Coordinates of C-alpha atoms and ligand atoms in Angstrom, one line a residue:
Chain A
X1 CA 4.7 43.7 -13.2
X2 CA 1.4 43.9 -14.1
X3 CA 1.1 40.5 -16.0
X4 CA 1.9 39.0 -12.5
X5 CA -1.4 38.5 -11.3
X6 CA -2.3 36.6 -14.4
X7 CA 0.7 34.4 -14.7
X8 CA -0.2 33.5 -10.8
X9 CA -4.1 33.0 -11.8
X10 CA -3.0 30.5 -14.5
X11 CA -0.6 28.8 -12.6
X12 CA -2.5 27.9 -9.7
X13 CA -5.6 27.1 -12.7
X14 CA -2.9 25.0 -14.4
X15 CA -1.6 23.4 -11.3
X16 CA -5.3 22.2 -10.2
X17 CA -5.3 19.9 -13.4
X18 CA -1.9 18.7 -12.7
X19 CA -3.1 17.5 -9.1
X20 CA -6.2 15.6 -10.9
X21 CA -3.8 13.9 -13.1
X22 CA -1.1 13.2 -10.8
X23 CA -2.5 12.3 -7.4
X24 CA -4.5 8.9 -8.6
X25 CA -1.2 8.3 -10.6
X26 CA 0.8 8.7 -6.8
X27 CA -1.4 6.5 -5.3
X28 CA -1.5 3.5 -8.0
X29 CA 2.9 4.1 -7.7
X30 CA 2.5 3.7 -3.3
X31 CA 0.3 0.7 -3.9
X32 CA 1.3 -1.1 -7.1
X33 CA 4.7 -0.3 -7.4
X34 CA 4.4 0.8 -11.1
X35 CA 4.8 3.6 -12.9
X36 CA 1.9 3.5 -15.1
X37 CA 2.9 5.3 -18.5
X38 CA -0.3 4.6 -20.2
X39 CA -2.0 7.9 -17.5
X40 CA -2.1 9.9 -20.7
X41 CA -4.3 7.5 -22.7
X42 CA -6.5 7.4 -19.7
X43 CA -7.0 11.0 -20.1
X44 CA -7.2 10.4 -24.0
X45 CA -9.7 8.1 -23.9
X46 CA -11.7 9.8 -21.4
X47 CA -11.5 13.0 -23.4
X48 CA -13.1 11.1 -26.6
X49 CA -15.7 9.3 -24.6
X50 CA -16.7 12.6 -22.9
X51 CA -16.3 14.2 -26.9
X52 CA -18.6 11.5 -28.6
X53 CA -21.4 11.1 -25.4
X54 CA -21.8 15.2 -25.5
X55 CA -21.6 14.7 -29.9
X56 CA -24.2 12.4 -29.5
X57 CA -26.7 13.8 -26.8
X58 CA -26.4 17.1 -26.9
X59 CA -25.8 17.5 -22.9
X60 CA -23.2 19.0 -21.1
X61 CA -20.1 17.2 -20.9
X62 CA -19.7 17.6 -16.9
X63 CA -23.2 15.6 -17.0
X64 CA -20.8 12.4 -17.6
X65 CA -18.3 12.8 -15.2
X66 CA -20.0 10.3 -13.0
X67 CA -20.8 7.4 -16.1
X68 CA -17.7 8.3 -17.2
X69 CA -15.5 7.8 -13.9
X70 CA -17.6 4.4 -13.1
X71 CA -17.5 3.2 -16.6
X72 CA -13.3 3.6 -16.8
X73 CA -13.4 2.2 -13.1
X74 CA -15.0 -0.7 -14.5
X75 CA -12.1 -1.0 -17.1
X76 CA -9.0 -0.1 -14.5
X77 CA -10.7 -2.5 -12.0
X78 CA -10.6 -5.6 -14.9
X79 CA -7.0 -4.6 -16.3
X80 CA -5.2 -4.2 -13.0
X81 CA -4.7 -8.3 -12.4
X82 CA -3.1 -8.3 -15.9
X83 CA -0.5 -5.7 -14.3
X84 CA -0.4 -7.7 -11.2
X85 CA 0.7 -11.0 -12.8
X86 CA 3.5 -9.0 -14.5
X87 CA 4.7 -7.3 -11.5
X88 CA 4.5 -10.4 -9.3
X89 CA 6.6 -12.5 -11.8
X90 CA 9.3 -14.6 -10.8
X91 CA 11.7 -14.0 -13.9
X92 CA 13.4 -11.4 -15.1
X93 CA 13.1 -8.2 -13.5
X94 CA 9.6 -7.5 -12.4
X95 CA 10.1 -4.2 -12.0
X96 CA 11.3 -3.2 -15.5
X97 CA 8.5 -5.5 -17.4
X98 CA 6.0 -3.6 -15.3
X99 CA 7.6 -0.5 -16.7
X100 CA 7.7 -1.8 -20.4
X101 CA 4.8 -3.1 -20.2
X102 CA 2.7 -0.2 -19.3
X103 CA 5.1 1.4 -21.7
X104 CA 3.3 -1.2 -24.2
X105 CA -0.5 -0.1 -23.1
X106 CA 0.7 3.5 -24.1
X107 CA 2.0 3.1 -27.4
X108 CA -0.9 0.5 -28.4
X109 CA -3.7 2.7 -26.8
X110 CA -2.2 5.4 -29.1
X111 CA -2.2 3.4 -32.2
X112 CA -6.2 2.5 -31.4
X113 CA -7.0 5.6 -31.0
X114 CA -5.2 7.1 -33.7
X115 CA -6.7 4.6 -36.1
X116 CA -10.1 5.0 -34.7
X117 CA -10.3 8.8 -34.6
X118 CA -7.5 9.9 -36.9
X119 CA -5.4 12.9 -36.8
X120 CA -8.1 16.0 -35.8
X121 CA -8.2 18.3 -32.7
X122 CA -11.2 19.8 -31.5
X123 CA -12.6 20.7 -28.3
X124 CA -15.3 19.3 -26.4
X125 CA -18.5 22.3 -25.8
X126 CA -19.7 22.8 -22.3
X127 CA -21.9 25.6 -21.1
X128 CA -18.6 26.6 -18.7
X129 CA -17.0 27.2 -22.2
X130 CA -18.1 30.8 -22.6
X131 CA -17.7 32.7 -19.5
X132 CA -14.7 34.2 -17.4
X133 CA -14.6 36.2 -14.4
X134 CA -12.9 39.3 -14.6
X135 CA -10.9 40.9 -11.5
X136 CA -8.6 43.9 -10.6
X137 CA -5.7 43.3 -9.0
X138 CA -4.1 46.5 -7.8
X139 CA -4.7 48.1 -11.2
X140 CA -3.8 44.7 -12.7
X141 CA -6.3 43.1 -14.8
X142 CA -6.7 39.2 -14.1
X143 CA -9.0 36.9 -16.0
X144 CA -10.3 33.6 -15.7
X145 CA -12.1 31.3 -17.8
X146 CA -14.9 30.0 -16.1
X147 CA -14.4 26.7 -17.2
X148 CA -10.7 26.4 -15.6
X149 CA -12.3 28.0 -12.1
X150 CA -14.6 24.8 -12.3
X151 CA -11.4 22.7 -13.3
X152 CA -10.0 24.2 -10.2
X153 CA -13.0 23.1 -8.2
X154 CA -13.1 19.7 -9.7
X155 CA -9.4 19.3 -8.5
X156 CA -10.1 20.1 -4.7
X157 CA -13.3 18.0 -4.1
X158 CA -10.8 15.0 -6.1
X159 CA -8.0 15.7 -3.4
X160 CA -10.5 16.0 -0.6
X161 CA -12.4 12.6 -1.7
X162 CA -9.3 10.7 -1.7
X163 CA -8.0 12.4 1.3
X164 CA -11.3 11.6 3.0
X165 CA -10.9 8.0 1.4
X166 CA -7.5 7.7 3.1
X167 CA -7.6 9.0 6.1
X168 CA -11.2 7.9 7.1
X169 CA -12.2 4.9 6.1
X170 CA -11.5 1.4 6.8
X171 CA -10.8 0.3 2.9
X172 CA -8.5 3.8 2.9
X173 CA -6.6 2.1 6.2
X174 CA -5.8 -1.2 4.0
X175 CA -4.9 0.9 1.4
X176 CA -2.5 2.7 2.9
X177 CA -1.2 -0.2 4.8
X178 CA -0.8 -2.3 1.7
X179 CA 1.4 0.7 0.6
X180 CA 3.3 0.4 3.4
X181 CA 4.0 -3.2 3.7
X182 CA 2.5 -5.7 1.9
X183 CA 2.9 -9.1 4.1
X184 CA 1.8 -7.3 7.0
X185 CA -1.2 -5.6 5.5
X186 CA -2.2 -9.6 4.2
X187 CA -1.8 -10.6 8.1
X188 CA -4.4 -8.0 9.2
X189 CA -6.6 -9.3 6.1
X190 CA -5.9 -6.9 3.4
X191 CA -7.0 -8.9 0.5
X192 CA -4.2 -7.0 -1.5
X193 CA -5.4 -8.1 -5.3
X194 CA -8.5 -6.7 -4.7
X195 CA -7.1 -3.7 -3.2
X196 CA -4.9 -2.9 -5.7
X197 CA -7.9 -3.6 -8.6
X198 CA -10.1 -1.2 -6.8
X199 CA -7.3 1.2 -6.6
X200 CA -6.4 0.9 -10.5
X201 CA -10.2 1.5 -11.2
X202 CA -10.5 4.2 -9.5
X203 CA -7.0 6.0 -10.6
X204 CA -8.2 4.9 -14.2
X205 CA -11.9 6.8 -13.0
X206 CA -10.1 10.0 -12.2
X207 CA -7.6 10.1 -15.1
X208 CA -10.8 9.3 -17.5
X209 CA -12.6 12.3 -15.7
X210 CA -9.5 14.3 -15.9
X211 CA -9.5 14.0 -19.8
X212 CA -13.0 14.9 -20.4
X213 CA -12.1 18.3 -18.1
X214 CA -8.9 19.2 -20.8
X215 CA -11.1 18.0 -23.4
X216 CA -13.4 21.4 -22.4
X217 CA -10.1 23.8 -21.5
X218 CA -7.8 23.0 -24.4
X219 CA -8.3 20.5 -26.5
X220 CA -8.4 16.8 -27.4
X221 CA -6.9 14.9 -29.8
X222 CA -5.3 11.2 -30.5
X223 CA -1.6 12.1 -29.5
X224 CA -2.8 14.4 -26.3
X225 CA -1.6 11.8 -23.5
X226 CA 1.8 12.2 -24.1
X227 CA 2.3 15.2 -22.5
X228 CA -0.1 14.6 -20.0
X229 CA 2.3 11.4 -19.2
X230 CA 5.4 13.5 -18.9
X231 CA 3.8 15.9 -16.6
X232 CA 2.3 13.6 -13.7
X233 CA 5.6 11.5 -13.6
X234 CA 7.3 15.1 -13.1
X235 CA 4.7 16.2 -10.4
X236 CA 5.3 12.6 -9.0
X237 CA 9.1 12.6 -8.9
X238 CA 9.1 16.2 -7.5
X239 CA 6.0 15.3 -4.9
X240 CA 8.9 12.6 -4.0
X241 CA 7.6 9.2 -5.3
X242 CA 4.9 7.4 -3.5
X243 CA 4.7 10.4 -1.0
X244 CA 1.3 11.8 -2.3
X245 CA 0.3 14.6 0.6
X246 CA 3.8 16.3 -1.4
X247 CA 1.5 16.0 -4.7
X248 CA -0.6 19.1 -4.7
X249 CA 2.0 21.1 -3.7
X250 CA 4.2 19.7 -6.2
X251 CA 1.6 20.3 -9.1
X252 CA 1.1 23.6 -8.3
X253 CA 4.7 24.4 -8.0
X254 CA 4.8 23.1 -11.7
X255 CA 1.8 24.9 -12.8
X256 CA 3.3 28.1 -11.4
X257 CA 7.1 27.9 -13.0
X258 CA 5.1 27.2 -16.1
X259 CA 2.6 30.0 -16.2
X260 CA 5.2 32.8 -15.1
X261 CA 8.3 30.9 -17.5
X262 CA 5.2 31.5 -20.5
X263 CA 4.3 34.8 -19.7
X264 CA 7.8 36.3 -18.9
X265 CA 10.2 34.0 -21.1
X266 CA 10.0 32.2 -24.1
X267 CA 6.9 29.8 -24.6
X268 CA 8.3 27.2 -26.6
X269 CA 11.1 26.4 -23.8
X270 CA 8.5 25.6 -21.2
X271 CA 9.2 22.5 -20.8
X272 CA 13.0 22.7 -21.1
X273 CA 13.1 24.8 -17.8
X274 CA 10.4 22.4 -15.9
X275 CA 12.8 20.0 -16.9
X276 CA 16.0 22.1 -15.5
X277 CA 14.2 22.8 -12.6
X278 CA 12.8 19.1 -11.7
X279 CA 16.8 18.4 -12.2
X280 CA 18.0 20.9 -9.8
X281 CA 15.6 19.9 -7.3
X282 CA 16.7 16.6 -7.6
X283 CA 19.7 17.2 -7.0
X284 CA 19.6 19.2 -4.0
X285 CA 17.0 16.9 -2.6
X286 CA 17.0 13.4 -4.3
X287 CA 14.0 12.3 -2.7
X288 CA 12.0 14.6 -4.0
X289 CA 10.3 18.5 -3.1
X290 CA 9.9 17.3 0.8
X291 CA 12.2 14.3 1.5
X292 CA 9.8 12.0 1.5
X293 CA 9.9 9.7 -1.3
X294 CA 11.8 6.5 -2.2
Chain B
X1 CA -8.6 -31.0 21.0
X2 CA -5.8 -30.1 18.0
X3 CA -6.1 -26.2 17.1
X4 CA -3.6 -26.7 14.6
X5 CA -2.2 -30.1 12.4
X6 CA 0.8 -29.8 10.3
X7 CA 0.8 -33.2 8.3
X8 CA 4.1 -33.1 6.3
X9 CA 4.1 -30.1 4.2
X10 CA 7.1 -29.2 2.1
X11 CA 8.3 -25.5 1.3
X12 CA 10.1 -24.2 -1.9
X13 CA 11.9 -21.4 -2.7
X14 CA 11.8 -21.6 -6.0
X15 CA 14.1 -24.9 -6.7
X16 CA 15.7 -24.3 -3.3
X17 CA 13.3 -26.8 -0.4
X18 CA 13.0 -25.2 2.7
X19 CA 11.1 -27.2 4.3
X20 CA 11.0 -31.4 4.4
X21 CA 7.6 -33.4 5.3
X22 CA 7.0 -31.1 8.8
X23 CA 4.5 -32.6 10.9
X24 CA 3.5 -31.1 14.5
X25 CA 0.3 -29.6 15.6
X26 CA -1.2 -27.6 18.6
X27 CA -3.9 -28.6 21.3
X28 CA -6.0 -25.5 21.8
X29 CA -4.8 -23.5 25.3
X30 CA -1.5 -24.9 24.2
X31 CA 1.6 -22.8 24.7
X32 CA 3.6 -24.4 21.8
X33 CA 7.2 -23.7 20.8
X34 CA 9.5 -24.2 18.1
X35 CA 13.4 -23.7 18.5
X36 CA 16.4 -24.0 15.7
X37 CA 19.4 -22.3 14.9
X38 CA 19.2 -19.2 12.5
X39 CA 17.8 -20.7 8.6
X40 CA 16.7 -23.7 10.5
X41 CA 13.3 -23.1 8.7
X42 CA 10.9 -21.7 11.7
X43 CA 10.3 -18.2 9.4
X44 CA 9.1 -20.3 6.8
X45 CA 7.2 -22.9 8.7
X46 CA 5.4 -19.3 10.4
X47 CA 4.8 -18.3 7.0
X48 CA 3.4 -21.2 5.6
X49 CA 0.7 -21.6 8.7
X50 CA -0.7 -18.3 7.9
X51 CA -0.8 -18.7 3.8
X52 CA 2.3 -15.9 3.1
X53 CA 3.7 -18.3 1.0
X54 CA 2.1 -21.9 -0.8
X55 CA 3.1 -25.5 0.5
X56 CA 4.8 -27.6 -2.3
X57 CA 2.7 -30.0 -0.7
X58 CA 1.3 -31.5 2.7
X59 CA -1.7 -30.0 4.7
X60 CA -2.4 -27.5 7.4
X61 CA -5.8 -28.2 9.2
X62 CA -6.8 -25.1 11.7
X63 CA -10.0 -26.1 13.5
X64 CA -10.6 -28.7 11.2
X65 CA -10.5 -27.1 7.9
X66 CA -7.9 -27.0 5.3
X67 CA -6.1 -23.7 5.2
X68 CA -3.5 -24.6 2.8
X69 CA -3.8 -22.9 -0.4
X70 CA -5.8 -20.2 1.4
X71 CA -4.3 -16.6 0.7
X72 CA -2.8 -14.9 3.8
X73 CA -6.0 -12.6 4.2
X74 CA -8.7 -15.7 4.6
X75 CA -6.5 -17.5 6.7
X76 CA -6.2 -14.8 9.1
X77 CA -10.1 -14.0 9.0
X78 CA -10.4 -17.6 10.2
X79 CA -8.4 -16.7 13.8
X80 CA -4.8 -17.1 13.3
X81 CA -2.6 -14.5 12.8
X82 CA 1.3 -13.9 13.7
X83 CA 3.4 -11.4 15.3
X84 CA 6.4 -11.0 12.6
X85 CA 9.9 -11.2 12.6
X86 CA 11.0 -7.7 12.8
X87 CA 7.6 -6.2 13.7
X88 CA 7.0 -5.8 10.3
X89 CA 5.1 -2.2 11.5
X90 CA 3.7 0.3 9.2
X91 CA 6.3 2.7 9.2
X92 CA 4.4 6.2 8.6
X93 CA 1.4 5.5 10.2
X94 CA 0.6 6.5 13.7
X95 CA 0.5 4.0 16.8
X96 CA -3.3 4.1 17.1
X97 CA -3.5 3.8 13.5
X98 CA -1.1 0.5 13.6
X99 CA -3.8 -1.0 16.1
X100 CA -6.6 0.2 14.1
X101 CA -5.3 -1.9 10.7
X102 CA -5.7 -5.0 13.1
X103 CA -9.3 -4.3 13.3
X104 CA -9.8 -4.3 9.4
X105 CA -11.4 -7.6 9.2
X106 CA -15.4 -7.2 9.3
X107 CA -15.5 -9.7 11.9
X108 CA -13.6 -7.4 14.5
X109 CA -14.3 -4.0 12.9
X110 CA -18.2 -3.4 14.8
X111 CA -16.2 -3.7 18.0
X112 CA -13.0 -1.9 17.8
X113 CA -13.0 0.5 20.2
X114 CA -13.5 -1.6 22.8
X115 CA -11.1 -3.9 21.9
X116 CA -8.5 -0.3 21.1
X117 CA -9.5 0.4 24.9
X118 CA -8.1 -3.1 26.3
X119 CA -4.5 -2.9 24.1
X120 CA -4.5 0.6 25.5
X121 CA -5.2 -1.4 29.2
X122 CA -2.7 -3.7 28.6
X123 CA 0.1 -1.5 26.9
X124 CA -0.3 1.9 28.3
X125 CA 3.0 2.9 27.1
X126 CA 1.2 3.0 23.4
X127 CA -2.1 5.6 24.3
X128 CA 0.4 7.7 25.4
X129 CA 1.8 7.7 22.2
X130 CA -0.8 7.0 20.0
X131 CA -0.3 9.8 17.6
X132 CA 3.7 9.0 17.2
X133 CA 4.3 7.4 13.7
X134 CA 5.6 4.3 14.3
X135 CA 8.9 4.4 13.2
X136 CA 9.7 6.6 16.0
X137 CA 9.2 4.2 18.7
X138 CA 11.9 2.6 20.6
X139 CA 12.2 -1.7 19.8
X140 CA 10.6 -2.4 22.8
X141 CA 7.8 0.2 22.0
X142 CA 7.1 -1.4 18.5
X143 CA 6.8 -5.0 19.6
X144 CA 4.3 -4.2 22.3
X145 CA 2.5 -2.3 18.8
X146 CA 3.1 -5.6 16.5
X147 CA 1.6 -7.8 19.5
X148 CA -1.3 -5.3 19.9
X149 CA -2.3 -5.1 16.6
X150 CA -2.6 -8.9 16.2
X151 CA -4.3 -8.7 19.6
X152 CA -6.9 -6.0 17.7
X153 CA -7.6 -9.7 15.1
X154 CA -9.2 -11.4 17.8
X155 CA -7.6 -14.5 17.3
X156 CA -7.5 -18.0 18.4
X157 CA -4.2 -19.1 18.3
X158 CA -1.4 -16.4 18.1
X159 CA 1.7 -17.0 16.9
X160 CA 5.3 -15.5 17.4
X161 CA 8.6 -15.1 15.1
X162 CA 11.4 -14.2 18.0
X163 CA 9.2 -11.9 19.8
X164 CA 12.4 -10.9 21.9
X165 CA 15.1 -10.3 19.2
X166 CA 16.6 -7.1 19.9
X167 CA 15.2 -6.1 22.9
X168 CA 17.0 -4.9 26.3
X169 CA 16.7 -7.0 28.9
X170 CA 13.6 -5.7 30.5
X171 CA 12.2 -6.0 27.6
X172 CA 12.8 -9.3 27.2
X173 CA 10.8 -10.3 30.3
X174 CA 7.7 -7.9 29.5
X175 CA 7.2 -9.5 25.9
X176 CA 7.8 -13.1 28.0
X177 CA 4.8 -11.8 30.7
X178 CA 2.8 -10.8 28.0
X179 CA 2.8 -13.9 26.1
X180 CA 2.5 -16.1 29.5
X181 CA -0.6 -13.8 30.5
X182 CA -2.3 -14.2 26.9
X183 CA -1.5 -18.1 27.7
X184 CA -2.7 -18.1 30.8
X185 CA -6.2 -16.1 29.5
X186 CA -6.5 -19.6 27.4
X187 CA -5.4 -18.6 24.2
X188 CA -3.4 -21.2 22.1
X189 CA 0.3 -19.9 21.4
X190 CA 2.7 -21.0 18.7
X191 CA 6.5 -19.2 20.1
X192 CA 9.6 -19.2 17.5
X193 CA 12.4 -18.1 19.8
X194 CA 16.0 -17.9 20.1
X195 CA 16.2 -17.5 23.8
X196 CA 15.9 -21.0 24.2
X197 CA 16.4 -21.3 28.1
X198 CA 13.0 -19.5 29.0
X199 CA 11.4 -21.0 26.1
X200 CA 11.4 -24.1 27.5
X201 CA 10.7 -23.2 30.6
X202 CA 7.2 -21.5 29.9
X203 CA 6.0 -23.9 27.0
X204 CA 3.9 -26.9 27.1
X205 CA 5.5 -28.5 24.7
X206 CA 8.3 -28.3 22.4
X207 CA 9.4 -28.7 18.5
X208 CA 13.1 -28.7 17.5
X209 CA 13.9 -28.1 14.3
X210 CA 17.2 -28.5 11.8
X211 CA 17.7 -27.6 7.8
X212 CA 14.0 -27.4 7.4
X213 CA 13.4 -30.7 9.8
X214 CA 11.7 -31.5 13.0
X215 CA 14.5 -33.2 14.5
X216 CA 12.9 -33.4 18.1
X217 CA 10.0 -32.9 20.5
X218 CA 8.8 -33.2 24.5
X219 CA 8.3 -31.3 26.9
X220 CA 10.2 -28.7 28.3
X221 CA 12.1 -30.8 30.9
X222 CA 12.9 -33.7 28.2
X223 CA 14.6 -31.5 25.9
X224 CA 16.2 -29.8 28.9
X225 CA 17.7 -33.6 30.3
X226 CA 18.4 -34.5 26.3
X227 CA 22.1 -34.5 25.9
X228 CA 22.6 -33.5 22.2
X229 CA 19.6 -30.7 22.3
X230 CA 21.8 -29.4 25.7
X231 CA 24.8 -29.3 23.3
X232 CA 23.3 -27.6 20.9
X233 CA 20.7 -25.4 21.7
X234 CA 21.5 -24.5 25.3
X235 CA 25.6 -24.2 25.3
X236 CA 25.9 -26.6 28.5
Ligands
ADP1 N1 12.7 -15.5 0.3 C1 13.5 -16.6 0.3 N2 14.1 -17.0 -0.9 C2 15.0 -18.1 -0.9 N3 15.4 -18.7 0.2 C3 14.9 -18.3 1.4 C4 13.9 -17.2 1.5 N4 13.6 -17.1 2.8 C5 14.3 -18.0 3.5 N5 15.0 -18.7 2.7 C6 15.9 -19.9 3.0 O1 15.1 -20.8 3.7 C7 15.8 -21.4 4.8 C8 15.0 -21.2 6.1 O2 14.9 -19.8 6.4 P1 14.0 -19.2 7.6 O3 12.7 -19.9 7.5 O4 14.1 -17.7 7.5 O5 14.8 -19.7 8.8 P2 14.8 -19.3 10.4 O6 13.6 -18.4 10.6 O7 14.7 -20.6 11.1 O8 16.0 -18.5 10.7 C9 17.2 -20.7 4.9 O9 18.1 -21.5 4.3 C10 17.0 -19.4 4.1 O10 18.2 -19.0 3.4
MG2 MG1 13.5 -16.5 11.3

């Protein structure tokens, strides 16, 4: 009993990175109607950037958040119309080529990068790196890095931002409104390509942001998307797709079964449970954790 | 003064022609209306005015300038907008919020309280419920939300897709009022409807349409004395 405390710790730690990388990810799904499987080269390619700026400055990596976020922005914002004239084809199934091609981005973001940085894994410095708190927990001892308590941070001022973006804010009423229903967000004057760009760029900013953060906890490396990928399209599908207040619960519910299924069980099955568990859910409540999805 | 001139567009659906060479338009202050039997083409015609889908060719002229080829969200900014078939609501959002989307454009957006506090004046039913999602609302409920959000546009010429489809009978006459009182308050008024009878009876002037055509026009009391319109719009 007395790991408890600590498996809870680094669940909810975990499930604060999960949110980061899976609520952008919801909200490009509610707008765009794609799931975009290239959100772990996002994170990748943020994670290098942060790598190489810190390599070459010498400053702290969470210096860059902010050039990092509006430089991927920048990208997100110019790829997104590419996306959109695939998804607002005629032939074929639109659907499925949007699937296949993000599916595409993935695997040739991966080759890039793997060409460009090779094989290695290291970890990006930061002056969080060192410390960790240190607590008892009726006789339990609990500790936690400083660097994921910031990660924990950085993943509730995200969620309020967009939350604030949403629920205040005239460009967060199109967006939601687009989400909704597309023809009748374009009769109130939402310009809904320019919507959707700005909403890419900035699911692209957080994801890029996101990577430099894991690049600091864990480590970073060419092939480090993938699971990154497979863990906000489970947060999604449990959150219920589309439905994104469901997504912070739904990330810390994963970053929870995780932490305690590591500590208690065997490690290397980790992801063989999440993946029983997603099932069972699923299949209790098809539309996700809270009903609410599509 | 013409709000509104349709000079022979076309529509496709892909190879399928929805619409052949219409041509009508709208004097400002007008109440205009278009009848036709279910896939006559009045949908599409609505859709085309307001840029939701292209012309294969033809022109629309609003005011004097060209909106064909415009995308739905400019042509809208310029003072038309339309009340959809089905409501076309957003679902999860409240009432107030509803209203609040019609107030996006930058042109309306200083002033939108104001305007929030005259829907509310005209449709009390929806402050009362203002913090219902939408999708809870009765039919009635939600047309009086789809006609106060367009309201929220500030536009110049409002138009209608069968305002009164599935809607009690009471209701049927409120959404009439309403759209006789906007009238009457000098906006212009384009009305797709099925309810022929009282269609004709409160517009200025009349299109008939058939398989994407405009097979007829006049007033309301020509259509009314035309034989073959009588036969087939008005089942005497
Ligand atoms: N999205 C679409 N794709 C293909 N054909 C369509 C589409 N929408 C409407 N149509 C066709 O265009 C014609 C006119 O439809 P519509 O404008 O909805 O008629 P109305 O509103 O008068 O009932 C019908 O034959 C209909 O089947
Ligand atoms: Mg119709």
């Amino acid at each position: 009993m007395e790991l408890l405390p600590q498996a809870l710790a680094d669940g909810v730690m975990l499930g604060g990175i999960y949110i980061t990388i899976a609520i952008a990810f919801s909200l490009t799904y509610g707008v765009m109607h794609v799931i975009d499987f290239a959100v772990g080269e996002w994170i990748m390619f943020g994670a290098f950037t942060g790598y190489y700026l810190n390599k070459w400055t010498g400053l702290d990596p969470f210096l860059f958040l902010p050039v990092i976020f509006v430089a991927y922005f920048g990208v997100g914002y110019l790829i997104q119309p590419v996306i959109h004239r695939v998804l607002s084809g005629t032939k074929g199934n639109p659907f499925l080529m949007g699937l296949v091609f993000t599916f595409g981005l993935a695997i040739m973001f991966k080759g890039l990068a793997l060409t460009v940085f090779g094989y290695y894994s290291n970890s990006i410095p930061s002056m969080f790196s060192e410390g960790a708190f240190n607590f008892d927990v009726f006789g339990a001892a609990v500790t936690i890095p400083t660097v994921r308590l910031v990660g924990l941070a950085y993943a509730l001022a995200i969620t309020a931002v967009l939350h604030y973006m949403l629920k205040k804010t005239n460009f967060g009423l199109g967006v939601r409104a687009l989400a909704q229903h597309k023809d009748a967000a374009g009769l109130m004057g939402v310009n809904s390509r320019r919507t959707g760009s700005y909403v890419y760029g900035i699911y692209v900013g957080i994801s890029a942001m996101t990577g430099v953060l894991l690049g600091c906890i864990l480590s970073i490396g060419a092939q480090m998307g993938n699971e990154y990928t497979i863990f906000a399209f489970f947060v999604v599908v449990l959150a219920g797709m589309g439905y994104l207040a469901g997504v912070p619960w739904a990330a810390l519910l994963l970053g929870l079964v995780q932490s305690i299924f590591m500590i208690y069980f065997n490690p290397s099955h980790t992801l063989l449970a999440v993946f029983v568990i997603l099932y069972l859910i699923l299949l209790i409540s098809p539309r996700g954790l809270f009903g609410k999805g599509v | 003064m013409k709000v509104l001139d349709v000079q022979s567009i076309s529509v496709k659906y892909g190879d399928i022609q929805a619409l052949w060479d219409i041509s009508f338009s709208v004097a400002k202050g007008q109440l205009v209306a278009l009848i036709g039997a279910n896939g006559a083409g009045k949908t599409t015609t609505l859709k085309a005015l307001c840029g939701l889908i292209p012309v294969a060719g033809g022109e629309i002229g609003y005011n004097g300038t060209v909106t064909s080829g415009l995308p739905v969200h400019k042509v809208v900014d310029l003072g038309i907008t339309l009340v959809p078939e089905g409501r076309q609501l957003f679902p999860k959002m409240s009432v107030e919020d509803n209203l609040l989307v019609g107030a996006y454009l930058k042109r309306t957006h200083s002033k939108r309280s104001q305007t929030l506090k005259k829907i509310y004046s005209i449709f009390p039913r929806l402050e009362e419920r203002r913090t219902q999602s939408a999708e809870t609302l009765s039919g009635g409920e939600q047309q009086m939300v789809a006609i106060g959000r367009a309201l929220m546009q500030d536009p110049q010429v409002i138009m209608f897709d069968e305002p009164s489809l599935g809607l009690s009978p009471i209701m049927v006459q409120e959404v009439f009022k309403v759209i006789q009182d906007l009238h009457r308050e000098g906006l212009t008024i384009f009305l797709v409807e099925q309810n022929v009878h009282q269609t004709l009876k409160v517009a200025d002037y009349c299109y008939v349409m058939e398989n994407g055509r405009i097979v007829g026009q006049g007033t309301g009391k020509e259509l009314e004395a035309d034989q073959s319109i009588r036969e087939a719009y008005l089942g005497f």
